[in-house]
């Protein structure tokens, strides 16, 4: 072998090593790979380096930590300082596509979005696809993915705020869609100053012909999505609520349930005639900060999540969009943030980021009005052992994948 060939080979190896992401194992010694049916992901969102932390979901619905992988970006915390929990003032900072088997996340301190494929044998093992791409603005906080997994959109909450969309490619990752960078026109800073006056979550409407962002200033911003993925130049405003936060589709209706830390929760009827308000707010008694929400197909109810009081509030919504509180559950000291429901076997579980205790929790749905704490998992200890920088004020996002 000539020295120049050797040099090329060695530099290729070196660049592979440098380009390869840092992985930190967090799996316990007793880790049983065979029972894995899915995975859950959250991110550290640290300003020194953002890591996605994956856990396996076993056939009984329980979590086991697996590993942390560097996202290729850094996290950030919204203002003002000193920071509390919920650094991005958002739901949906991590998204999963079951259709295309990928995970995407925002890097709020680098103004980028990263995307990872799932290992075919172990969905807790993430494989980077392409390089992180520009979020099209500053301080990205939430992502929307279409059902087919072909499009991803991000919302930016910083000084340069608004939305931007991408096409997903299995090999190249995210490719910006022309005419999809659109402004929200908020008077903001980088990092964003909030929670009020910041965007909270971005989602597609059920028919995917609209892109919707909740803004904690009493409205939703709604863009039309053209067939090529580009967006209408301006957005339509749908007023309602005080600080509309997380967004969930109400099955069978062109309507959304939003948690609202200014009151409790809001229901937005997107088909409401102009003669009547689209948004109707309902107070949640004794609320602290109801910022997240999930829907369970098993109970057909919503669970609204209060980090300030460590309470889940189960809400039922009928086909006339009238709603009522079914039950409240005290989950102290978890301090739950972002959560996601996954169906394992025939049972629904709520996977939740327990920010107040730097951990994860699994709540079993158990039908209507019967949710219970199923598992609590410490993350702080294993993170320390793995030398993974983590802080309960910076962690954010929770998304799950179940193999079918
Ligand atoms: C934007 O917000 C800053 C800080 O609150 C304020 O000083 C400034 O006047 C605002 N600008 C506009 C155009 O509203
Ligand atoms: C929904 O609930 C409201 C208030 O309880 C009730 O008046 C209405 O009849 C219900 N609608 C349906 C379709 O059940
Ligand atoms: C039921 O919902 C309608 C709008 O769909 C609203 O006008 C009415 O006030 C609601 N009733 C109750 C009891 O919430
Ligand atoms: C947060 O954790 C502390 C203990 O570290 C506990 O005293 C407090 O009640 C918890 N807060 C909530 C909202 O659960
Ligand atoms: C987490 O961050 C806060 C705010 O920056 C800081 O006061 C605290 O010491 C940090 N905690 C740990 C365990 O590093």
Short mmCIF file of C-alpha atoms and ligand atoms in Angstrom, two decimals:
data_model
loop_
_atom_site.label_atom_id
_atom_site.label_comp_id
_atom_site.label_asym_id
_atom_site.label_seq_id
_atom_site.Cartn_x
_atom_site.Cartn_y
_atom_site.Cartn_z
CA UNK A 1 0.00 0.00 0.00
CA UNK A 2 1.46 3.40 -0.96
CA UNK A 3 1.81 6.02 1.74
CA UNK A 4 -0.65 8.29 -0.07
CA UNK A 5 -3.27 5.50 -0.15
CA UNK A 6 -2.64 4.91 3.53
CA UNK A 7 -3.03 8.64 4.19
CA UNK A 8 -6.36 8.74 2.32
CA UNK A 9 -7.52 5.67 4.22
CA UNK A 10 -6.48 7.09 7.59
CA UNK A 11 -8.07 10.47 6.92
CA UNK A 12 -11.25 8.75 5.81
CA UNK A 13 -11.22 6.77 9.05
CA UNK A 14 -10.49 9.89 11.10
CA UNK A 15 -13.31 11.86 9.49
CA UNK A 16 -15.66 8.92 10.07
CA UNK A 17 -14.68 8.89 13.71
CA UNK A 18 -15.05 12.68 14.03
CA UNK A 19 -18.36 12.71 12.18
CA UNK A 20 -19.74 9.79 14.14
CA UNK A 21 -22.01 11.02 16.92
CA UNK A 22 -21.26 10.57 20.56
CA UNK A 23 -23.28 7.80 22.10
CA UNK A 24 -23.45 7.17 25.83
CA UNK A 25 -24.85 3.88 27.00
CA UNK A 26 -27.48 4.19 29.70
CA UNK A 27 -28.80 0.64 29.59
CA UNK A 28 -28.96 -1.18 32.91
CA UNK A 29 -26.99 -4.43 33.23
CA UNK A 30 -30.26 -6.39 33.28
CA UNK A 31 -31.37 -4.92 29.92
CA UNK A 32 -33.47 -7.43 27.94
CA UNK A 33 -33.53 -6.55 24.26
CA UNK A 34 -35.90 -9.38 23.18
CA UNK A 35 -38.93 -7.87 24.91
CA UNK A 36 -38.67 -4.50 23.16
CA UNK A 37 -41.83 -3.45 21.32
CA UNK A 38 -41.05 0.26 20.99
CA UNK A 39 -39.11 3.22 22.31
CA UNK A 40 -39.54 6.62 23.99
CA UNK A 41 -37.35 9.68 23.42
CA UNK A 42 -36.75 12.95 25.24
CA UNK A 43 -33.93 15.50 24.95
CA UNK A 44 -31.50 17.09 27.38
CA UNK A 45 -31.63 20.45 25.54
CA UNK A 46 -28.39 21.48 27.26
CA UNK A 47 -26.58 24.61 26.01
CA UNK A 48 -23.33 22.59 25.98
CA UNK A 49 -24.79 19.90 23.69
CA UNK A 50 -28.24 18.51 23.01
CA UNK A 51 -28.71 14.76 23.43
CA UNK A 52 -31.69 12.59 22.62
CA UNK A 53 -32.13 10.03 25.41
CA UNK A 54 -33.87 6.86 24.29
CA UNK A 55 -35.58 4.18 26.35
CA UNK A 56 -36.99 0.86 25.24
CA UNK A 57 -40.65 0.08 25.78
CA UNK A 58 -41.14 -3.57 26.74
CA UNK A 59 -44.18 -5.75 25.94
CA UNK A 60 -45.61 -4.94 29.38
CA UNK A 61 -45.39 -1.19 28.61
CA UNK A 62 -42.43 -0.56 30.93
CA UNK A 63 -39.48 1.66 30.10
CA UNK A 64 -35.77 0.93 30.40
CA UNK A 65 -33.16 3.60 29.60
CA UNK A 66 -31.09 2.69 26.54
CA UNK A 67 -28.68 5.41 25.39
CA UNK A 68 -28.04 9.08 24.77
CA UNK A 69 -27.02 10.29 21.32
CA UNK A 70 -25.70 13.75 20.44
CA UNK A 71 -28.10 15.56 18.12
CA UNK A 72 -25.45 17.65 16.39
CA UNK A 73 -26.80 20.81 17.98
CA UNK A 74 -27.18 22.62 21.28
CA UNK A 75 -30.18 23.45 23.42
CA UNK A 76 -31.25 26.75 24.95
CA UNK A 77 -33.55 28.01 27.65
CA UNK A 78 -36.18 30.70 27.19
CA UNK A 79 -36.02 33.94 29.18
CA UNK A 80 -36.37 35.33 31.76
CA UNK A 81 -33.64 33.91 33.97
CA UNK A 82 -33.45 32.26 36.47
CA UNK A 83 -34.94 29.51 34.40
CA UNK A 84 -37.77 27.28 35.53
CA UNK A 85 -38.81 23.98 33.96
CA UNK A 86 -40.24 23.90 30.41
CA UNK A 87 -37.32 25.70 28.71
CA UNK A 88 -38.95 25.93 25.26
CA UNK A 89 -42.51 26.84 26.37
CA UNK A 90 -43.67 24.15 23.96
CA UNK A 91 -45.16 20.75 23.22
CA UNK A 92 -43.80 18.74 20.29
CA UNK A 93 -40.07 19.55 20.34
CA UNK A 94 -39.50 15.90 19.33
CA UNK A 95 -41.58 14.19 16.63
CA UNK A 96 -41.80 10.57 15.53
CA UNK A 97 -42.96 9.20 12.19
CA UNK A 98 -44.20 5.62 12.50
CA UNK A 99 -44.78 5.51 8.73
CA UNK A 100 -41.18 6.38 7.82
CA UNK A 101 -39.55 5.26 11.08
CA UNK A 102 -37.73 8.46 12.00
CA UNK A 103 -37.33 10.82 14.95
CA UNK A 104 -36.85 14.58 14.47
CA UNK A 105 -35.97 17.16 17.12
CA UNK A 106 -35.29 20.87 17.44
CA UNK A 107 -31.94 22.27 18.56
CA UNK A 108 -33.16 25.58 19.95
CA UNK A 109 -29.67 26.98 20.63
CA UNK A 110 -28.35 26.19 17.13
CA UNK A 111 -31.51 27.09 15.17
CA UNK A 112 -31.52 23.66 13.56
CA UNK A 113 -33.63 20.51 13.21
CA UNK A 114 -32.04 17.03 13.38
CA UNK A 115 -33.44 13.77 12.05
CA UNK A 116 -32.60 10.16 12.93
CA UNK A 117 -33.63 6.81 11.50
CA UNK A 118 -34.58 3.93 13.80
CA UNK A 119 -32.44 0.81 13.81
CA UNK A 120 -34.56 -2.00 12.33
CA UNK A 121 -33.97 -4.32 15.29
CA UNK A 122 -34.02 -1.80 18.11
CA UNK A 123 -36.02 1.45 17.78
CA UNK A 124 -34.18 2.87 20.81
CA UNK A 125 -31.05 2.94 18.66
CA UNK A 126 -31.04 6.14 16.58
CA UNK A 127 -28.99 6.58 13.42
CA UNK A 128 -28.42 10.18 12.20
CA UNK A 129 -29.71 10.96 8.70
CA UNK A 130 -27.88 13.81 6.99
CA UNK A 131 -26.79 16.86 8.96
CA UNK A 132 -29.00 19.14 11.07
CA UNK A 133 -30.71 21.71 8.83
CA UNK A 134 -31.51 25.38 9.48
CA UNK A 135 -34.86 25.84 11.21
CA UNK A 136 -35.57 28.87 9.01
CA UNK A 137 -35.65 31.19 12.03
CA UNK A 138 -34.45 31.41 15.62
CA UNK A 139 -35.16 29.34 18.75
CA UNK A 140 -37.16 26.47 17.16
CA UNK A 141 -39.45 24.85 19.72
CA UNK A 142 -41.94 22.45 18.12
CA UNK A 143 -42.33 20.15 15.10
CA UNK A 144 -45.23 18.77 13.06
CA UNK A 145 -44.93 15.62 10.92
CA UNK A 146 -47.57 14.56 8.39
CA UNK A 147 -49.12 11.07 8.58
CA UNK A 148 -47.17 9.74 5.59
CA UNK A 149 -43.90 10.94 7.16
CA UNK A 150 -43.00 12.85 3.99
CA UNK A 151 -43.18 16.37 5.47
CA UNK A 152 -41.89 18.04 8.62
CA UNK A 153 -42.62 21.62 9.69
CA UNK A 154 -40.99 23.60 12.51
CA UNK A 155 -42.03 26.66 14.45
CA UNK A 156 -39.44 29.23 15.58
CA UNK A 157 -40.16 31.27 18.70
CA UNK A 158 -37.21 33.69 18.75
CA UNK A 159 -36.54 37.15 17.30
CA UNK A 160 -36.92 35.65 13.82
CA UNK A 161 -40.15 33.74 14.45
CA UNK A 162 -42.51 31.77 12.23
CA UNK A 163 -42.71 28.43 10.49
CA UNK A 164 -40.76 26.49 7.87
CA UNK A 165 -41.29 23.09 6.23
CA UNK A 166 -39.15 20.27 4.85
CA UNK A 167 -39.47 17.17 2.74
CA UNK A 168 -38.16 14.03 4.42
CA UNK A 169 -35.84 11.72 2.51
CA UNK A 170 -34.64 8.39 4.00
CA UNK A 171 -31.11 9.01 2.79
CA UNK A 172 -30.56 12.79 2.72
CA UNK A 173 -32.79 13.78 5.62
CA UNK A 174 -34.62 17.11 5.56
CA UNK A 175 -34.80 19.29 2.45
CA UNK A 176 -36.38 22.77 2.75
CA UNK A 177 -39.68 23.25 0.86
CA UNK A 178 -39.78 26.44 -1.27
CA UNK A 179 -42.13 29.18 -0.06
CA UNK A 180 -42.66 27.58 3.33
CA UNK A 181 -40.79 30.08 5.54
CA UNK A 182 -43.55 32.26 6.94
CA UNK A 183 -43.46 34.86 9.71
CA UNK A 184 -45.59 34.90 12.85
CA UNK A 185 -44.78 38.59 13.30
CA UNK A 186 -44.23 38.34 17.05
CA UNK A 187 -42.15 40.95 18.82
CA UNK A 188 -39.70 38.49 20.39
CA UNK A 189 -36.14 37.93 21.52
CA UNK A 190 -33.64 35.06 21.03
CA UNK A 191 -33.99 32.99 23.18
CA UNK A 192 -37.71 33.73 23.38
CA UNK A 193 -39.14 35.61 26.35
CA UNK A 194 -42.20 33.88 27.75
CA UNK A 195 -44.24 31.85 28.35
CA UNK A 196 -46.79 34.50 27.23
CA UNK A 197 -46.49 35.79 23.66
CA UNK A 198 -44.66 32.66 22.42
CA UNK A 199 -45.80 29.96 20.00
CA UNK A 200 -46.53 26.65 21.77
CA UNK A 201 -47.12 23.85 19.28
CA UNK A 202 -47.30 23.31 15.53
CA UNK A 203 -49.57 20.63 13.99
CA UNK A 204 -51.23 19.76 10.69
CA UNK A 205 -55.03 19.86 10.52
CA UNK A 206 -56.60 16.38 10.23
CA UNK A 207 -56.89 16.67 6.44
CA UNK A 208 -53.34 18.13 6.32
CA UNK A 209 -54.53 21.07 4.23
CA UNK A 210 -53.71 23.52 7.01
CA UNK A 211 -50.77 24.13 9.30
CA UNK A 212 -51.74 25.37 12.77
CA UNK A 213 -49.66 27.07 15.47
CA UNK A 214 -51.01 27.89 18.93
CA UNK A 215 -49.76 31.25 20.23
CA UNK A 216 -49.90 32.15 23.93
CA UNK A 217 -51.62 35.41 23.15
CA UNK A 218 -55.15 34.03 22.73
CA UNK A 219 -55.09 32.71 19.16
CA UNK A 220 -54.17 30.03 16.64
CA UNK A 221 -52.28 31.00 13.47
CA UNK A 222 -53.51 28.94 10.49
CA UNK A 223 -51.75 28.71 7.10
CA UNK A 224 -53.10 26.90 4.04
CA UNK A 225 -50.82 24.10 2.82
CA UNK A 226 -50.57 23.89 -0.99
CA UNK A 227 -50.18 20.51 -2.70
CA UNK A 228 -46.42 21.08 -3.17
CA UNK A 229 -46.04 21.73 0.57
CA UNK A 230 -45.62 25.50 0.25
CA UNK A 231 -47.73 27.72 2.52
CA UNK A 232 -50.12 30.63 2.06
CA UNK A 233 -48.28 33.96 2.38
CA UNK A 234 -50.18 35.00 5.47
CA UNK A 235 -52.01 33.20 8.24
CA UNK A 236 -55.61 33.37 9.36
CA UNK A 237 -56.17 34.06 13.08
CA UNK A 238 -58.58 31.92 15.09
CA UNK A 239 -59.15 33.65 18.45
CA UNK A 240 -59.75 31.85 21.70
CA UNK A 241 -58.32 31.02 25.08
CA UNK A 242 -55.84 33.01 27.12
CA UNK A 243 -52.52 31.17 26.62
CA UNK A 244 -53.37 28.25 24.29
CA UNK A 245 -50.54 25.73 24.63
CA UNK A 246 -50.58 22.06 23.55
CA UNK A 247 -52.84 21.02 20.65
CA UNK A 248 -54.69 17.70 20.22
CA UNK A 249 -57.10 16.76 17.46
CA UNK A 250 -60.61 15.91 18.65
CA UNK A 251 -61.34 12.65 16.77
CA UNK A 252 -64.08 12.92 14.16
CA UNK A 253 -64.27 16.72 14.35
CA UNK A 254 -62.43 19.60 12.73
CA UNK A 255 -61.64 20.79 16.23
CA UNK A 256 -58.77 20.97 18.69
CA UNK A 257 -58.36 20.73 22.42
CA UNK A 258 -55.64 23.01 23.80
CA UNK A 259 -54.27 23.06 27.31
CA UNK A 260 -54.23 26.64 28.57
CA UNK A 261 -52.17 27.68 31.61
CA UNK A 262 -54.16 30.92 31.66
CA UNK A 263 -57.43 29.13 32.45
CA UNK A 264 -57.37 25.32 32.15
CA UNK A 265 -58.20 24.20 28.63
CA UNK A 266 -59.77 25.50 25.41
CA UNK A 267 -61.77 23.82 22.67
CA UNK A 268 -61.35 25.34 19.20
CA UNK A 269 -64.09 24.52 16.70
CA UNK A 270 -62.40 25.18 13.35
CA UNK A 271 -65.78 24.82 11.59
CA UNK A 272 -67.48 27.41 13.81
CA UNK A 273 -69.60 29.92 11.85
CA UNK A 274 -68.41 33.55 12.02
CA UNK A 275 -71.38 34.36 14.26
CA UNK A 276 -69.98 32.36 17.16
CA UNK A 277 -66.58 32.24 18.89
CA UNK A 278 -64.38 29.39 17.67
CA UNK A 279 -62.66 29.01 21.04
CA UNK A 280 -64.43 28.09 24.28
CA UNK A 281 -62.39 27.99 27.51
CA UNK A 282 -63.08 25.85 30.56
CA UNK A 283 -61.37 26.40 33.90
CA UNK A 284 -59.55 23.58 35.65
CA UNK A 285 -59.94 23.96 39.42
CA UNK A 286 -56.78 24.76 41.36
CA UNK A 287 -54.63 24.96 38.23
CA UNK A 288 -50.91 25.70 38.35
CA UNK A 289 -49.64 25.39 34.78
CA UNK A 290 -51.71 23.17 32.47
CA UNK A 291 -49.32 23.15 29.52
CA UNK A 292 -49.42 19.67 27.94
CA UNK A 293 -52.12 17.25 26.86
CA UNK A 294 -52.58 13.83 25.29
CA UNK A 295 -55.49 11.77 23.96
CA UNK A 296 -56.10 8.08 24.67
CA UNK A 297 -58.04 5.88 22.23
CA UNK A 298 -58.62 3.43 25.07
CA UNK A 299 -60.57 5.83 27.32
CA UNK A 300 -61.49 8.20 24.44
CA UNK A 301 -60.54 10.99 26.85
CA UNK A 302 -57.92 13.73 27.05
CA UNK A 303 -55.41 14.13 29.88
CA UNK A 304 -54.32 17.68 30.59
CA UNK A 305 -50.99 17.94 32.35
CA UNK A 306 -50.15 20.47 35.05
CA UNK A 307 -46.45 20.79 35.88
CA UNK A 308 -47.08 23.33 38.62
CA UNK A 309 -49.41 21.14 40.65
CA UNK A 310 -48.28 17.68 39.38
CA UNK A 311 -51.86 16.88 38.38
CA UNK A 312 -53.36 15.14 35.36
CA UNK A 313 -56.94 16.17 34.55
CA UNK A 314 -58.99 13.68 32.51
CA UNK A 315 -61.48 15.46 30.24
CA UNK A 316 -64.27 14.01 28.08
CA UNK A 317 -65.47 15.85 24.95
CA UNK A 318 -68.73 14.86 23.23
CA UNK A 319 -69.67 15.13 19.57
CA UNK A 320 -71.23 18.57 20.14
CA UNK A 321 -67.82 19.60 21.52
CA UNK A 322 -69.19 20.03 25.03
CA UNK A 323 -66.74 18.81 27.62
CA UNK A 324 -66.43 17.99 31.28
CA UNK A 325 -63.78 16.92 33.79
CA UNK A 326 -63.92 13.18 34.55
CA UNK A 327 -61.24 12.95 37.21
CA UNK A 328 -58.02 14.52 38.46
CA UNK A 329 -54.94 12.52 39.41
CA UNK A 330 -52.19 13.70 41.75
CA UNK A 331 -48.81 12.53 40.45
CA UNK A 332 -46.55 14.54 42.80
CA UNK A 333 -43.63 14.88 42.88
CA UNK A 334 -43.24 14.10 39.14
CA UNK A 335 -43.74 17.64 37.77
CA UNK A 336 -44.81 16.21 34.39
CA UNK A 337 -44.11 18.02 31.11
CA UNK A 338 -44.33 16.64 27.55
CA UNK A 339 -46.13 13.29 27.30
CA UNK A 340 -47.24 10.82 24.65
CA UNK A 341 -49.75 7.96 24.63
CA UNK A 342 -48.71 4.60 23.20
CA UNK A 343 -50.83 1.49 22.84
CA UNK A 344 -48.95 -1.61 23.94
CA UNK A 345 -50.93 -4.79 23.38
CA UNK A 346 -54.45 -3.50 23.93
CA UNK A 347 -53.58 -1.09 26.73
CA UNK A 348 -52.81 2.61 26.57
CA UNK A 349 -49.96 4.09 28.58
CA UNK A 350 -49.07 7.77 29.03
CA UNK A 351 -45.28 8.19 28.79
CA UNK A 352 -44.29 11.37 30.54
CA UNK A 353 -41.21 13.48 31.22
CA UNK A 354 -41.02 14.00 35.00
CA UNK A 355 -39.01 17.21 34.98
CA UNK A 356 -39.34 17.96 38.70
CA UNK A 357 -37.52 14.72 39.58
CA UNK A 358 -35.34 14.42 36.41
CA UNK A 359 -37.04 11.18 35.48
CA UNK A 360 -39.67 9.47 33.39
CA UNK A 361 -43.07 8.17 34.39
CA UNK A 362 -45.55 5.78 32.86
CA UNK A 363 -49.22 6.20 33.75
CA UNK A 364 -51.59 3.37 32.83
CA UNK A 365 -54.89 4.60 31.36
CA UNK A 366 -56.93 1.57 32.58
CA UNK A 367 -60.15 2.71 30.86
CA UNK A 368 -62.27 5.72 31.85
CA UNK A 369 -61.50 7.49 35.13
CA UNK A 370 -59.02 4.86 36.30
CA UNK A 371 -55.56 6.10 35.37
CA UNK A 372 -52.75 5.17 37.76
CA UNK A 373 -49.00 5.50 38.19
CA UNK A 374 -47.53 2.38 36.54
CA UNK A 375 -43.77 3.04 36.61
CA UNK A 376 -41.32 5.71 37.71
CA UNK A 377 -37.80 5.72 36.32
CA UNK A 378 -34.89 7.80 37.57
CA UNK A 379 -32.81 9.50 34.87
CA UNK A 380 -30.56 11.76 36.99
CA UNK A 381 -28.57 8.84 38.50
CA UNK A 382 -27.95 6.93 35.24
CA UNK A 383 -27.11 10.24 33.47
CA UNK A 384 -24.49 11.03 36.10
CA UNK A 385 -23.04 7.51 35.79
CA UNK A 386 -22.88 7.93 31.98
CA UNK A 387 -21.36 11.45 32.35
CA UNK A 388 -24.30 12.91 30.44
CA UNK A 389 -24.86 16.59 31.30
CA UNK A 390 -28.51 16.99 32.28
CA UNK A 391 -30.54 19.52 34.25
CA UNK A 392 -34.23 19.32 35.14
CA UNK A 393 -34.73 22.93 34.04
CA UNK A 394 -33.54 22.15 30.50
CA UNK A 395 -35.04 18.74 29.62
CA UNK A 396 -37.94 18.81 27.17
CA UNK A 397 -39.93 16.70 24.68
CA UNK A 398 -41.35 13.20 24.83
CA UNK A 399 -42.32 11.06 21.86
CA UNK A 400 -42.87 7.33 21.47
CA UNK A 401 -42.63 4.75 18.70
CA UNK A 402 -44.35 1.36 18.72
CA UNK A 403 -43.38 -1.29 16.16
CA UNK A 404 -46.37 -2.74 14.33
C1 LIG B 1 -41.04 44.98 21.26
O1 LIG B 1 -40.89 44.65 22.62
C2 LIG B 1 -39.95 45.50 23.28
C3 LIG B 1 -39.75 44.94 24.68
O2 LIG B 1 -40.96 44.75 25.34
C4 LIG B 1 -40.48 46.92 23.28
O3 LIG B 1 -39.55 47.76 23.91
C5 LIG B 1 -40.67 47.36 21.84
O4 LIG B 1 -41.27 48.64 21.81
C6 LIG B 1 -41.58 46.40 21.10
N1 LIG B 1 -41.62 46.74 19.69
C7 LIG B 1 -42.76 46.79 19.01
C8 LIG B 1 -42.62 47.13 17.56
O5 LIG B 1 -43.85 46.59 19.52
C1 LIG B 2 -73.05 17.08 24.77
O1 LIG B 2 -73.09 17.59 26.08
C2 LIG B 2 -74.00 18.68 26.25
C3 LIG B 2 -73.81 19.24 27.65
O2 LIG B 2 -73.76 18.21 28.59
C4 LIG B 2 -75.41 18.17 25.99
O3 LIG B 2 -76.33 19.24 26.13
C5 LIG B 2 -75.47 17.63 24.56
O4 LIG B 2 -76.73 17.07 24.33
C6 LIG B 2 -74.41 16.57 24.34
N1 LIG B 2 -74.38 16.22 22.95
C7 LIG B 2 -74.32 14.95 22.54
C8 LIG B 2 -74.35 14.74 21.06
O5 LIG B 2 -74.22 14.02 23.33
C1 LIG B 3 -71.81 23.25 24.31
O1 LIG B 3 -71.07 23.65 23.16
C2 LIG B 3 -71.65 24.75 22.47
C3 LIG B 3 -70.76 25.00 21.26
O2 LIG B 3 -70.53 23.82 20.56
C4 LIG B 3 -71.70 25.97 23.36
O3 LIG B 3 -72.37 27.00 22.68
C5 LIG B 3 -72.41 25.62 24.64
O4 LIG B 3 -72.30 26.73 25.52
C6 LIG B 3 -71.81 24.40 25.29
N1 LIG B 3 -72.53 24.03 26.48
C7 LIG B 3 -71.93 23.69 27.59
C8 LIG B 3 -72.84 23.27 28.70
O5 LIG B 3 -70.72 23.73 27.69
C1 LIG B 4 -41.08 18.82 43.19
O1 LIG B 4 -40.20 18.02 43.96
C2 LIG B 4 -40.07 18.41 45.32
C3 LIG B 4 -39.07 17.49 45.95
O2 LIG B 4 -37.88 17.54 45.29
C4 LIG B 4 -41.40 18.33 46.01
O3 LIG B 4 -41.29 18.81 47.32
C5 LIG B 4 -42.43 19.16 45.26
O4 LIG B 4 -43.72 18.96 45.79
C6 LIG B 4 -42.47 18.72 43.80
N1 LIG B 4 -43.37 19.60 43.04
C7 LIG B 4 -44.43 19.12 42.41
C8 LIG B 4 -45.24 20.14 41.68
O5 LIG B 4 -44.75 17.94 42.37
C1 LIG B 5 -29.57 23.33 36.86
O1 LIG B 5 -29.63 24.63 36.32
C2 LIG B 5 -29.93 25.63 37.31
C3 LIG B 5 -30.17 26.94 36.60
O2 LIG B 5 -29.11 27.24 35.72
C4 LIG B 5 -28.80 25.69 38.33
O3 LIG B 5 -29.12 26.63 39.31
C5 LIG B 5 -28.66 24.31 38.96
O4 LIG B 5 -27.55 24.31 39.81
C6 LIG B 5 -28.49 23.22 37.91
N1 LIG B 5 -28.58 21.94 38.56
C7 LIG B 5 -27.70 20.97 38.35
C8 LIG B 5 -27.95 19.67 39.06
O5 LIG B 5 -26.74 21.11 37.63
#
